[in-house]
Amino acid sequence: MKYIDEFRDGELAKNLALSIGAEVQAGRSYSFMEFCGGHTHAISRYGLSDLLPASVRMVHGPGCPVCVLPIGRVDMAIDLALNHGVILCTYGDTLRIPASEGLSLMKAKARGGDIRMVYSTIDALQIARDNPQREVVFFAIGFETTTPPTAVAIQQADKENLPNFSVLCCHVLTPSAISNILESPEVRQWGTVPLDGFIGPAHVSTVIGSRPYEFFAEEYRKPVVIAGFEPLDVMQAILMLVRQVNEGRAEVENEFARAVTRDGNLKAQDRVAEVFELRREFEWRGLAVVPYSALKIRGQYASFDAERRFDLDYRSVPDNKACDCGAILRGVKKPQDCKLFGTVCTPENPIGSCMVSSEGACAAHYSYGRYKDMH
């Protein structure tokens, strides 16, 4: 296949659905978590769950970087913009994440904060060059996909000796989140969701490769199939997972071989290792504090660390009590199970972060009309 429409071929999708139906064993149920928000959107947008047999259930995971960012981290960014007079640069889907006191970065901008949406770290560096008299902070979020560009920006700022540029680093790691879902103490609070396997992230895996998932397959006996974001990618991955479960295998398979290798992008990994080190702990929205699940800037580049430069302290802030985002991120609840979903909480007025990002599970279900089917 060469063209994108070939990965959206309805007839091929039906054939794959028939193959899945033929492989599913009578009296057995299958629960697979698609970790990444891109997969959640493909499933909702193309109605893939309608093609699957009733015994195959897709569970949405926490693979949306905006959704897992806790309120306290957004508060830090707002504090920088409103109280430290910095130019705060960040990606577009970060602007509407609900923070404390009914604020968001968008609302803080309306209050006079100099908050700018950028498309890349290159834009943030340019803003720092163009405004030498102002402090410019890049609010860096995302999984392993967006971490290398942040590393490159810090090294570039160091090379150019840009004294007014720094980074508020909130980069998080995929494998830690998968481990947390499988074994964290919060399972007692939220309940647990039986999972038979995972659809592994696409973009993240282009950077880290398929090797990091081999640990899960061995340790937890859970199959992982890395898949692309097109509907046929997802259907093929589900078929591969069903076969692994039926055969009692728990291996890492790579459906997305056109972009992902076992070792990933070594050059990108080297840049990240040069600039970042592991944080001892980091709070995730919905997953509580997860040890060694996020990155911080190494001492060598401490002058570009906004947390150190502005002496910022992290303060944990509980989520809105009525919002079920935490349970949805864990896969314990569906978006439709939340009382606020589609009524008080919509993409125009998000109460929880799962409704904010274009990758959030609630936004996916709302955008593609899945909320109309309340079963």
mmCIF file of N, CA and C in Angstrom, residues 102-226:
data_model
loop_
_atom_site.group_PDB
_atom_site.id
_atom_site.type_symbol
_atom_site.label_atom_id
_atom_site.label_comp_id
_atom_site.label_asym_id
_atom_site.label_seq_id
_atom_site.Cartn_x
_atom_site.Cartn_y
_atom_site.Cartn_z
ATOM 1 N N GLY A 102 -11.047 27.866 37.884
ATOM 2 C CA GLY A 102 -11.738 28.061 36.607
ATOM 3 C C GLY A 102 -10.868 28.609 35.493
ATOM 4 N N LEU A 103 -9.559 28.647 35.732
ATOM 5 C CA LEU A 103 -8.653 29.203 34.723
ATOM 6 C C LEU A 103 -8.177 28.144 33.739
ATOM 7 N N SER A 104 -7.653 28.619 32.630
ATOM 8 C CA SER A 104 -6.902 27.806 31.682
ATOM 9 C C SER A 104 -5.872 28.770 31.090
ATOM 10 N N LEU A 105 -4.958 28.280 30.299
ATOM 11 C CA LEU A 105 -3.992 29.200 29.684
ATOM 12 C C LEU A 105 -4.706 30.213 28.795
ATOM 13 N N MET A 106 -5.755 29.761 28.125
ATOM 14 C CA MET A 106 -6.527 30.656 27.254
ATOM 15 C C MET A 106 -7.147 31.787 28.074
ATOM 16 N N LYS A 107 -7.729 31.428 29.238
ATOM 17 C CA LYS A 107 -8.363 32.453 30.086
ATOM 18 C C LYS A 107 -7.308 33.357 30.737
ATOM 19 N N ALA A 108 -6.138 32.763 31.039
ATOM 20 C CA ALA A 108 -5.051 33.578 31.592
ATOM 21 C C ALA A 108 -4.557 34.586 30.552
ATOM 22 N N LYS A 109 -4.607 34.188 29.294
ATOM 23 C CA LYS A 109 -4.230 35.099 28.205
ATOM 24 C C LYS A 109 -5.213 36.274 28.156
ATOM 25 N N ALA A 110 -6.493 35.953 28.342
ATOM 26 C CA ALA A 110 -7.515 37.006 28.351
ATOM 27 C C ALA A 110 -7.319 37.964 29.528
ATOM 28 N N ARG A 111 -6.680 37.464 30.586
ATOM 29 C CA ARG A 111 -6.407 38.318 31.753
ATOM 30 C C ARG A 111 -5.126 39.137 31.582
ATOM 31 N N GLY A 112 -4.504 39.004 30.436
ATOM 32 C CA GLY A 112 -3.320 39.820 30.182
ATOM 33 C C GLY A 112 -2.007 39.066 30.119
ATOM 34 N N GLY A 113 -2.048 37.741 30.334
ATOM 35 C CA GLY A 113 -0.820 36.958 30.234
ATOM 36 C C GLY A 113 -0.346 36.886 28.780
ATOM 37 N N ASP A 114 0.962 36.990 28.568
ATOM 38 C CA ASP A 114 1.506 36.917 27.203
ATOM 39 C C ASP A 114 1.749 35.436 26.869
ATOM 40 N N ILE A 115 0.705 34.800 26.391
ATOM 41 C CA ILE A 115 0.739 33.353 26.123
ATOM 42 C C ILE A 115 0.565 33.146 24.624
ATOM 43 N N ARG A 116 1.510 32.443 24.012
ATOM 44 C CA ARG A 116 1.502 32.315 22.558
ATOM 45 C C ARG A 116 1.514 30.848 22.128
ATOM 46 N N MET A 117 0.663 30.551 21.165
ATOM 47 C CA MET A 117 0.657 29.208 20.604
ATOM 48 C C MET A 117 1.770 29.088 19.577
ATOM 49 N N VAL A 118 2.541 28.004 19.656
ATOM 50 C CA VAL A 118 3.599 27.769 18.662
ATOM 51 C C VAL A 118 3.380 26.399 18.026
ATOM 52 N N TYR A 119 3.919 26.240 16.829
ATOM 53 C CA TYR A 119 3.801 24.956 16.138
ATOM 54 C C TYR A 119 5.007 24.063 16.389
ATOM 55 N N SER A 120 6.101 24.665 16.849
ATOM 56 C CA SER A 120 7.310 23.880 17.100
ATOM 57 C C SER A 120 8.213 24.618 18.068
ATOM 58 N N THR A 121 9.210 23.906 18.564
ATOM 59 C CA THR A 121 10.183 24.536 19.465
ATOM 60 C C THR A 121 10.990 25.609 18.732
ATOM 61 N N ILE A 122 11.114 25.466 17.430
ATOM 62 C CA ILE A 122 11.843 26.465 16.628
ATOM 63 C C ILE A 122 11.164 27.833 16.751
ATOM 64 N N ASP A 123 9.822 27.820 16.757
ATOM 65 C CA ASP A 123 9.065 29.076 16.922
ATOM 66 C C ASP A 123 9.393 29.724 18.268
ATOM 67 N N ALA A 124 9.446 28.914 19.334
ATOM 68 C CA ALA A 124 9.718 29.445 20.677
ATOM 69 C C ALA A 124 11.121 30.052 20.741
ATOM 70 N N LEU A 125 12.091 29.386 20.120
ATOM 71 C CA LEU A 125 13.460 29.925 20.091
ATOM 72 C C LEU A 125 13.503 31.266 19.363
ATOM 73 N N GLN A 126 12.750 31.348 18.270
ATOM 74 C CA GLN A 126 12.731 32.592 17.494
ATOM 75 C C GLN A 126 12.124 33.730 18.311
ATOM 76 N N ILE A 127 11.074 33.421 19.075
ATOM 77 C CA ILE A 127 10.444 34.442 19.925
ATOM 78 C C ILE A 127 11.457 34.945 20.964
ATOM 79 N N ALA A 128 12.279 34.019 21.488
ATOM 80 C CA ALA A 128 13.318 34.418 22.458
ATOM 81 C C ALA A 128 14.368 35.319 21.800
ATOM 82 N N ARG A 129 14.735 34.997 20.554
ATOM 83 C CA ARG A 129 15.711 35.841 19.836
ATOM 84 C C ARG A 129 15.134 37.228 19.560
ATOM 85 N N ASP A 130 13.831 37.247 19.214
ATOM 86 C CA ASP A 130 13.188 38.514 18.834
ATOM 87 C C ASP A 130 12.869 39.410 20.029
ATOM 88 N N ASN A 131 12.867 38.809 21.240
ATOM 89 C CA ASN A 131 12.511 39.584 22.443
ATOM 90 C C ASN A 131 13.601 39.436 23.508
ATOM 91 N N PRO A 132 14.803 39.940 23.245
ATOM 92 C CA PRO A 132 15.919 39.709 24.165
ATOM 93 C C PRO A 132 15.701 40.289 25.562
ATOM 94 N N GLN A 133 14.788 41.284 25.648
ATOM 95 C CA GLN A 133 14.562 41.909 26.949
ATOM 96 C C GLN A 133 13.530 41.154 27.791
ATOM 97 N N ARG A 134 12.896 40.128 27.220
ATOM 98 C CA ARG A 134 11.850 39.369 27.928
ATOM 99 C C ARG A 134 12.298 37.925 28.176
ATOM 100 N N GLU A 135 11.828 37.362 29.283
ATOM 101 C CA GLU A 135 12.040 35.930 29.531
ATOM 102 C C GLU A 135 11.023 35.141 28.709
ATOM 103 N N VAL A 136 11.483 34.145 27.972
ATOM 104 C CA VAL A 136 10.593 33.309 27.152
ATOM 105 C C VAL A 136 10.671 31.876 27.679
ATOM 106 N N VAL A 137 9.507 31.334 28.055
ATOM 107 C CA VAL A 137 9.460 29.964 28.581
ATOM 108 C C VAL A 137 8.641 29.094 27.631
ATOM 109 N N PHE A 138 9.213 27.963 27.257
ATOM 110 C CA PHE A 138 8.477 26.982 26.449
ATOM 111 C C PHE A 138 7.890 25.938 27.393
ATOM 112 N N PHE A 139 6.557 25.834 27.398
ATOM 113 C CA PHE A 139 5.847 24.853 28.227
ATOM 114 C C PHE A 139 5.819 23.552 27.444
ATOM 115 N N ALA A 140 6.736 22.630 27.787
ATOM 116 C CA ALA A 140 6.945 21.417 26.982
ATOM 117 C C ALA A 140 6.138 20.264 27.546
ATOM 118 N N ILE A 141 5.218 19.740 26.720
ATOM 119 C CA ILE A 141 4.441 18.575 27.152
ATOM 120 C C ILE A 141 4.548 17.495 26.081
ATOM 121 N N GLY A 142 4.128 16.293 26.452
ATOM 122 C CA GLY A 142 4.071 15.235 25.450
ATOM 123 C C GLY A 142 4.839 13.992 25.857
ATOM 124 N N PHE A 143 4.570 12.916 25.133
ATOM 125 C CA PHE A 143 5.276 11.656 25.332
ATOM 126 C C PHE A 143 6.610 11.699 24.578
ATOM 127 N N GLU A 144 7.165 10.526 24.329
ATOM 128 C CA GLU A 144 8.490 10.442 23.707
ATOM 129 C C GLU A 144 8.545 11.061 22.317
ATOM 130 N N THR A 145 7.395 11.244 21.684
ATOM 131 C CA THR A 145 7.363 11.809 20.334
ATOM 132 C C THR A 145 7.850 13.249 20.301
ATOM 133 N N THR A 146 7.412 14.044 21.278
ATOM 134 C CA THR A 146 7.735 15.481 21.254
ATOM 135 C C THR A 146 8.954 15.829 22.102
ATOM 136 N N THR A 147 9.555 14.827 22.747
ATOM 137 C CA THR A 147 10.709 15.100 23.605
ATOM 138 C C THR A 147 11.978 15.465 22.824
ATOM 139 N N PRO A 148 12.319 14.765 21.718
ATOM 140 C CA PRO A 148 13.543 15.136 20.986
ATOM 141 C C PRO A 148 13.583 16.595 20.521
ATOM 142 N N PRO A 149 12.472 17.161 19.988
ATOM 143 C CA PRO A 149 12.542 18.575 19.594
ATOM 144 C C PRO A 149 12.840 19.511 20.768
ATOM 145 N N THR A 150 12.326 19.166 21.967
ATOM 146 C CA THR A 150 12.619 19.993 23.146
ATOM 147 C C THR A 150 14.104 19.904 23.486
ATOM 148 N N ALA A 151 14.657 18.684 23.398
ATOM 149 C CA ALA A 151 16.086 18.494 23.680
ATOM 150 C C ALA A 151 16.938 19.323 22.711
ATOM 151 N N VAL A 152 16.560 19.269 21.434
ATOM 152 C CA VAL A 152 17.303 20.018 20.413
ATOM 153 C C VAL A 152 17.218 21.518 20.687
ATOM 154 N N ALA A 153 16.038 22.001 21.098
ATOM 155 C CA ALA A 153 15.867 23.436 21.382
ATOM 156 C C ALA A 153 16.771 23.878 22.531
ATOM 157 N N ILE A 154 16.854 23.062 23.575
ATOM 158 C CA ILE A 154 17.704 23.409 24.727
ATOM 159 C C ILE A 154 19.173 23.442 24.300
ATOM 160 N N GLN A 155 19.582 22.456 23.493
ATOM 161 C CA GLN A 155 20.975 22.445 23.025
ATOM 162 C C GLN A 155 21.270 23.626 22.104
ATOM 163 N N GLN A 156 20.278 23.996 21.304
ATOM 164 C CA GLN A 156 20.447 25.140 20.402
ATOM 165 C C GLN A 156 20.567 26.441 21.200
ATOM 166 N N ALA A 157 19.729 26.585 22.216
ATOM 167 C CA ALA A 157 19.774 27.777 23.069
ATOM 168 C C ALA A 157 21.126 27.863 23.787
ATOM 169 N N ASP A 158 21.633 26.705 24.202
ATOM 170 C CA ASP A 158 22.934 26.644 24.858
ATOM 171 C C ASP A 158 24.051 27.064 23.887
ATOM 172 N N LYS A 159 23.945 26.547 22.664
ATOM 173 C CA LYS A 159 24.953 26.851 21.638
ATOM 174 C C LYS A 159 24.978 28.340 21.298
ATOM 175 N N GLU A 160 23.760 28.917 21.207
ATOM 176 C CA GLU A 160 23.649 30.340 20.847
ATOM 177 C C GLU A 160 23.838 31.253 22.067
ATOM 178 N N ASN A 161 23.893 30.622 23.247
ATOM 179 C CA ASN A 161 23.967 31.386 24.490
ATOM 180 C C ASN A 161 22.784 32.347 24.615
ATOM 181 N N LEU A 162 21.575 31.777 24.486
ATOM 182 C CA LEU A 162 20.326 32.558 24.595
ATOM 183 C C LEU A 162 19.949 32.638 26.069
ATOM 184 N N PRO A 163 20.244 33.740 26.754
ATOM 185 C CA PRO A 163 20.052 33.758 28.207
ATOM 186 C C PRO A 163 18.596 33.884 28.636
ATOM 187 N N ASN A 164 17.708 34.273 27.708
ATOM 188 C CA ASN A 164 16.315 34.535 28.109
ATOM 189 C C ASN A 164 15.374 33.390 27.753
ATOM 190 N N PHE A 165 15.908 32.214 27.405
ATOM 191 C CA PHE A 165 15.070 31.076 27.012
ATOM 192 C C PHE A 165 15.157 29.979 28.073
ATOM 193 N N SER A 166 13.993 29.448 28.463
ATOM 194 C CA SER A 166 13.991 28.288 29.367
ATOM 195 C C SER A 166 12.778 27.407 29.061
ATOM 196 N N VAL A 167 12.779 26.218 29.656
ATOM 197 C CA VAL A 167 11.752 25.217 29.367
ATOM 198 C C VAL A 167 11.105 24.746 30.664
ATOM 199 N N LEU A 168 9.770 24.761 30.707
ATOM 200 C CA LEU A 168 9.027 24.129 31.797
ATOM 201 C C LEU A 168 8.725 22.714 31.315
ATOM 202 N N CYS A 169 9.505 21.753 31.808
ATOM 203 C CA CYS A 169 9.488 20.405 31.229
ATOM 204 C C CYS A 169 8.437 19.506 31.882
ATOM 205 N N CYS A 170 7.490 19.053 31.076
ATOM 206 C CA CYS A 170 6.463 18.119 31.557
ATOM 207 C C CYS A 170 6.370 16.911 30.619
ATOM 208 N N HIS A 171 7.507 16.476 30.110
ATOM 209 C CA HIS A 171 7.513 15.301 29.233
ATOM 210 C C HIS A 171 7.361 14.025 30.063
ATOM 211 N N VAL A 172 6.487 13.140 29.577
ATOM 212 C CA VAL A 172 6.207 11.892 30.304
ATOM 213 C C VAL A 172 6.525 10.678 29.426
ATOM 214 N N LEU A 173 6.591 9.509 30.067
ATOM 215 C CA LEU A 173 7.057 8.298 29.393
ATOM 216 C C LEU A 173 5.951 7.245 29.299
ATOM 217 N N THR A 174 5.808 6.675 28.121
ATOM 218 C CA THR A 174 4.739 5.709 27.866
ATOM 219 C C THR A 174 4.871 4.420 28.680
ATOM 220 N N PRO A 175 6.028 3.737 28.676
ATOM 221 C CA PRO A 175 6.094 2.435 29.357
ATOM 222 C C PRO A 175 5.711 2.504 30.832
ATOM 223 N N SER A 176 6.085 3.623 31.499
ATOM 224 C CA SER A 176 5.743 3.757 32.932
ATOM 225 C C SER A 176 4.239 3.787 33.129
ATOM 226 N N ALA A 177 3.533 4.431 32.218
ATOM 227 C CA ALA A 177 2.073 4.530 32.351
ATOM 228 C C ALA A 177 1.423 3.159 32.170
ATOM 229 N N ILE A 178 1.939 2.375 31.231
ATOM 230 C CA ILE A 178 1.373 1.031 31.017
ATOM 231 C C ILE A 178 1.578 0.195 32.276
ATOM 232 N N SER A 179 2.782 0.257 32.854
ATOM 233 C CA SER A 179 3.058 -0.487 34.100
ATOM 234 C C SER A 179 2.097 -0.059 35.201
ATOM 235 N N ASN A 180 1.877 1.248 35.299
ATOM 236 C CA ASN A 180 1.030 1.782 36.363
ATOM 237 C C ASN A 180 -0.400 1.262 36.239
ATOM 238 N N ILE A 181 -0.904 1.209 35.005
ATOM 239 C CA ILE A 181 -2.267 0.718 34.789
ATOM 240 C C ILE A 181 -2.375 -0.745 35.234
ATOM 241 N N LEU A 182 -1.300 -1.505 35.015
ATOM 242 C CA LEU A 182 -1.351 -2.927 35.304
ATOM 243 C C LEU A 182 -1.167 -3.240 36.789
ATOM 244 N N GLU A 183 -0.493 -2.363 37.542
ATOM 245 C CA GLU A 183 -0.181 -2.790 38.910
ATOM 246 C C GLU A 183 -0.244 -1.713 39.985
ATOM 247 N N SER A 184 -0.806 -0.537 39.712
ATOM 248 C CA SER A 184 -0.735 0.529 40.716
ATOM 249 C C SER A 184 -1.712 0.294 41.865
ATOM 250 N N PRO A 185 -1.436 0.885 43.053
ATOM 251 C CA PRO A 185 -2.350 0.730 44.192
ATOM 252 C C PRO A 185 -3.720 1.359 43.946
ATOM 253 N N GLU A 186 -3.773 2.349 43.000
ATOM 254 C CA GLU A 186 -5.072 3.001 42.731
ATOM 255 C C GLU A 186 -6.089 2.039 42.136
ATOM 256 N N VAL A 187 -5.610 0.878 41.691
ATOM 257 C CA VAL A 187 -6.537 -0.123 41.161
ATOM 258 C C VAL A 187 -7.628 -0.411 42.194
ATOM 259 N N ARG A 188 -7.257 -0.322 43.493
ATOM 260 C CA ARG A 188 -8.254 -0.577 44.542
ATOM 261 C C ARG A 188 -9.354 0.493 44.535
ATOM 262 N N GLN A 189 -8.939 1.726 44.262
ATOM 263 C CA GLN A 189 -9.905 2.833 44.278
ATOM 264 C C GLN A 189 -10.800 2.802 43.044
ATOM 265 N N TRP A 190 -10.167 2.659 41.875
ATOM 266 C CA TRP A 190 -10.921 2.775 40.636
ATOM 267 C C TRP A 190 -11.506 1.432 40.182
ATOM 268 N N GLY A 191 -11.029 0.364 40.784
ATOM 269 C CA GLY A 191 -11.347 -0.941 40.214
ATOM 270 C C GLY A 191 -10.364 -1.206 39.090
ATOM 271 N N THR A 192 -10.348 -2.408 38.616
ATOM 272 C CA THR A 192 -9.404 -2.730 37.550
ATOM 273 C C THR A 192 -10.171 -3.169 36.317
ATOM 274 N N VAL A 193 -9.520 -3.070 35.207
ATOM 275 C CA VAL A 193 -10.168 -3.475 33.967
ATOM 276 C C VAL A 193 -9.359 -4.652 33.431
ATOM 277 N N PRO A 194 -10.012 -5.783 33.177
ATOM 278 C CA PRO A 194 -9.248 -6.930 32.688
ATOM 279 C C PRO A 194 -8.755 -6.660 31.270
ATOM 280 N N LEU A 195 -7.468 -6.734 31.065
ATOM 281 C CA LEU A 195 -6.899 -6.454 29.747
ATOM 282 C C LEU A 195 -6.198 -7.690 29.212
ATOM 283 N N ASP A 196 -6.484 -8.008 27.958
ATOM 284 C CA ASP A 196 -5.850 -9.168 27.318
ATOM 285 C C ASP A 196 -4.675 -8.770 26.442
ATOM 286 N N GLY A 197 -4.532 -7.473 26.164
ATOM 287 C CA GLY A 197 -3.429 -7.043 25.315
ATOM 288 C C GLY A 197 -3.509 -5.557 25.034
ATOM 289 N N PHE A 198 -2.465 -5.050 24.409
ATOM 290 C CA PHE A 198 -2.360 -3.618 24.118
ATOM 291 C C PHE A 198 -2.098 -3.376 22.632
ATOM 292 N N ILE A 199 -2.738 -2.318 22.109
ATOM 293 C CA ILE A 199 -2.297 -1.769 20.823
ATOM 294 C C ILE A 199 -1.269 -0.696 21.176
ATOM 295 N N GLY A 200 -0.028 -0.930 20.780
ATOM 296 C CA GLY A 200 1.059 -0.026 21.148
ATOM 297 C C GLY A 200 1.023 1.256 20.328
ATOM 298 N N PRO A 201 1.532 2.358 20.910
ATOM 299 C CA PRO A 201 1.498 3.661 20.230
ATOM 300 C C PRO A 201 2.286 3.651 18.924
ATOM 301 N N ALA A 202 1.862 4.510 18.006
ATOM 302 C CA ALA A 202 2.521 4.577 16.696
ATOM 303 C C ALA A 202 3.674 5.585 16.727
ATOM 304 N N HIS A 203 3.346 6.867 16.947
ATOM 305 C CA HIS A 203 4.382 7.907 16.872
ATOM 306 C C HIS A 203 5.462 7.711 17.926
ATOM 307 N N VAL A 204 5.044 7.378 19.146
ATOM 308 C CA VAL A 204 6.015 7.144 20.226
ATOM 309 C C VAL A 204 7.010 6.064 19.805
ATOM 310 N N SER A 205 6.489 5.004 19.183
ATOM 311 C CA SER A 205 7.336 3.855 18.837
ATOM 312 C C SER A 205 8.312 4.170 17.705
ATOM 313 N N THR A 206 7.993 5.175 16.877
ATOM 314 C CA THR A 206 8.969 5.563 15.846
ATOM 315 C C THR A 206 10.241 6.086 16.517
ATOM 316 N N VAL A 207 10.090 6.646 17.728
ATOM 317 C CA VAL A 207 11.251 7.181 18.458
ATOM 318 C C VAL A 207 11.906 6.098 19.317
ATOM 319 N N ILE A 208 11.101 5.407 20.160
ATOM 320 C CA ILE A 208 11.713 4.477 21.126
ATOM 321 C C ILE A 208 11.829 3.057 20.583
ATOM 322 N N GLY A 209 11.171 2.783 19.432
ATOM 323 C CA GLY A 209 11.228 1.432 18.878
ATOM 324 C C GLY A 209 10.283 0.486 19.599
ATOM 325 N N SER A 210 10.319 -0.785 19.215
ATOM 326 C CA SER A 210 9.408 -1.758 19.829
ATOM 327 C C SER A 210 10.041 -2.464 21.031
ATOM 328 N N ARG A 211 11.342 -2.323 21.204
ATOM 329 C CA ARG A 211 12.053 -3.052 22.255
ATOM 330 C C ARG A 211 11.522 -2.789 23.673
ATOM 331 N N PRO A 212 11.197 -1.515 24.051
ATOM 332 C CA PRO A 212 10.748 -1.272 25.432
ATOM 333 C C PRO A 212 9.491 -2.040 25.836
ATOM 334 N N TYR A 213 8.685 -2.458 24.859
ATOM 335 C CA TYR A 213 7.444 -3.167 25.203
ATOM 336 C C TYR A 213 7.686 -4.655 25.471
ATOM 337 N N GLU A 214 8.865 -5.135 25.125
ATOM 338 C CA GLU A 214 9.147 -6.565 25.292
ATOM 339 C C GLU A 214 9.066 -6.964 26.767
ATOM 340 N N PHE A 215 9.411 -6.013 27.644
ATOM 341 C CA PHE A 215 9.342 -6.254 29.085
ATOM 342 C C PHE A 215 7.912 -6.606 29.508
ATOM 343 N N PHE A 216 6.917 -5.851 28.972
ATOM 344 C CA PHE A 216 5.516 -6.110 29.366
ATOM 345 C C PHE A 216 5.067 -7.467 28.913
ATOM 346 N N ALA A 217 5.405 -7.768 27.684
ATOM 347 C CA ALA A 217 4.986 -9.041 27.123
ATOM 348 C C ALA A 217 5.501 -10.178 28.015
ATOM 349 N N GLU A 218 6.753 -10.046 28.459
ATOM 350 C CA GLU A 218 7.343 -11.111 29.275
ATOM 351 C C GLU A 218 6.848 -11.047 30.723
ATOM 352 N N GLU A 219 6.905 -9.851 31.305
ATOM 353 C CA GLU A 219 6.616 -9.700 32.735
ATOM 354 C C GLU A 219 5.140 -9.904 33.059
ATOM 355 N N TYR A 220 4.264 -9.317 32.249
ATOM 356 C CA TYR A 220 2.829 -9.346 32.549
ATOM 357 C C TYR A 220 2.064 -10.335 31.672
ATOM 358 N N ARG A 221 2.760 -10.997 30.784
ATOM 359 C CA ARG A 221 2.132 -11.941 29.843
ATOM 360 C C ARG A 221 0.998 -11.265 29.065
ATOM 361 N N LYS A 222 1.268 -10.053 28.590
ATOM 362 C CA LYS A 222 0.277 -9.321 27.789
ATOM 363 C C LYS A 222 0.844 -9.083 26.388
ATOM 364 N N PRO A 223 0.144 -9.524 25.350
ATOM 365 C CA PRO A 223 0.613 -9.231 23.997
ATOM 366 C C PRO A 223 0.511 -7.748 23.667
ATOM 367 N N VAL A 224 1.465 -7.263 22.878
ATOM 368 C CA VAL A 224 1.457 -5.875 22.417
ATOM 369 C C VAL A 224 1.629 -5.882 20.905
ATOM 370 N N VAL A 225 0.742 -5.185 20.196
ATOM 371 C CA VAL A 225 0.911 -5.012 18.742
ATOM 372 C C VAL A 225 0.987 -3.517 18.469
ATOM 373 N N ILE A 226 2.139 -3.073 17.960
ATOM 374 C CA ILE A 226 2.311 -1.656 17.614
ATOM 375 C C ILE A 226 1.605 -1.420 16.280
#
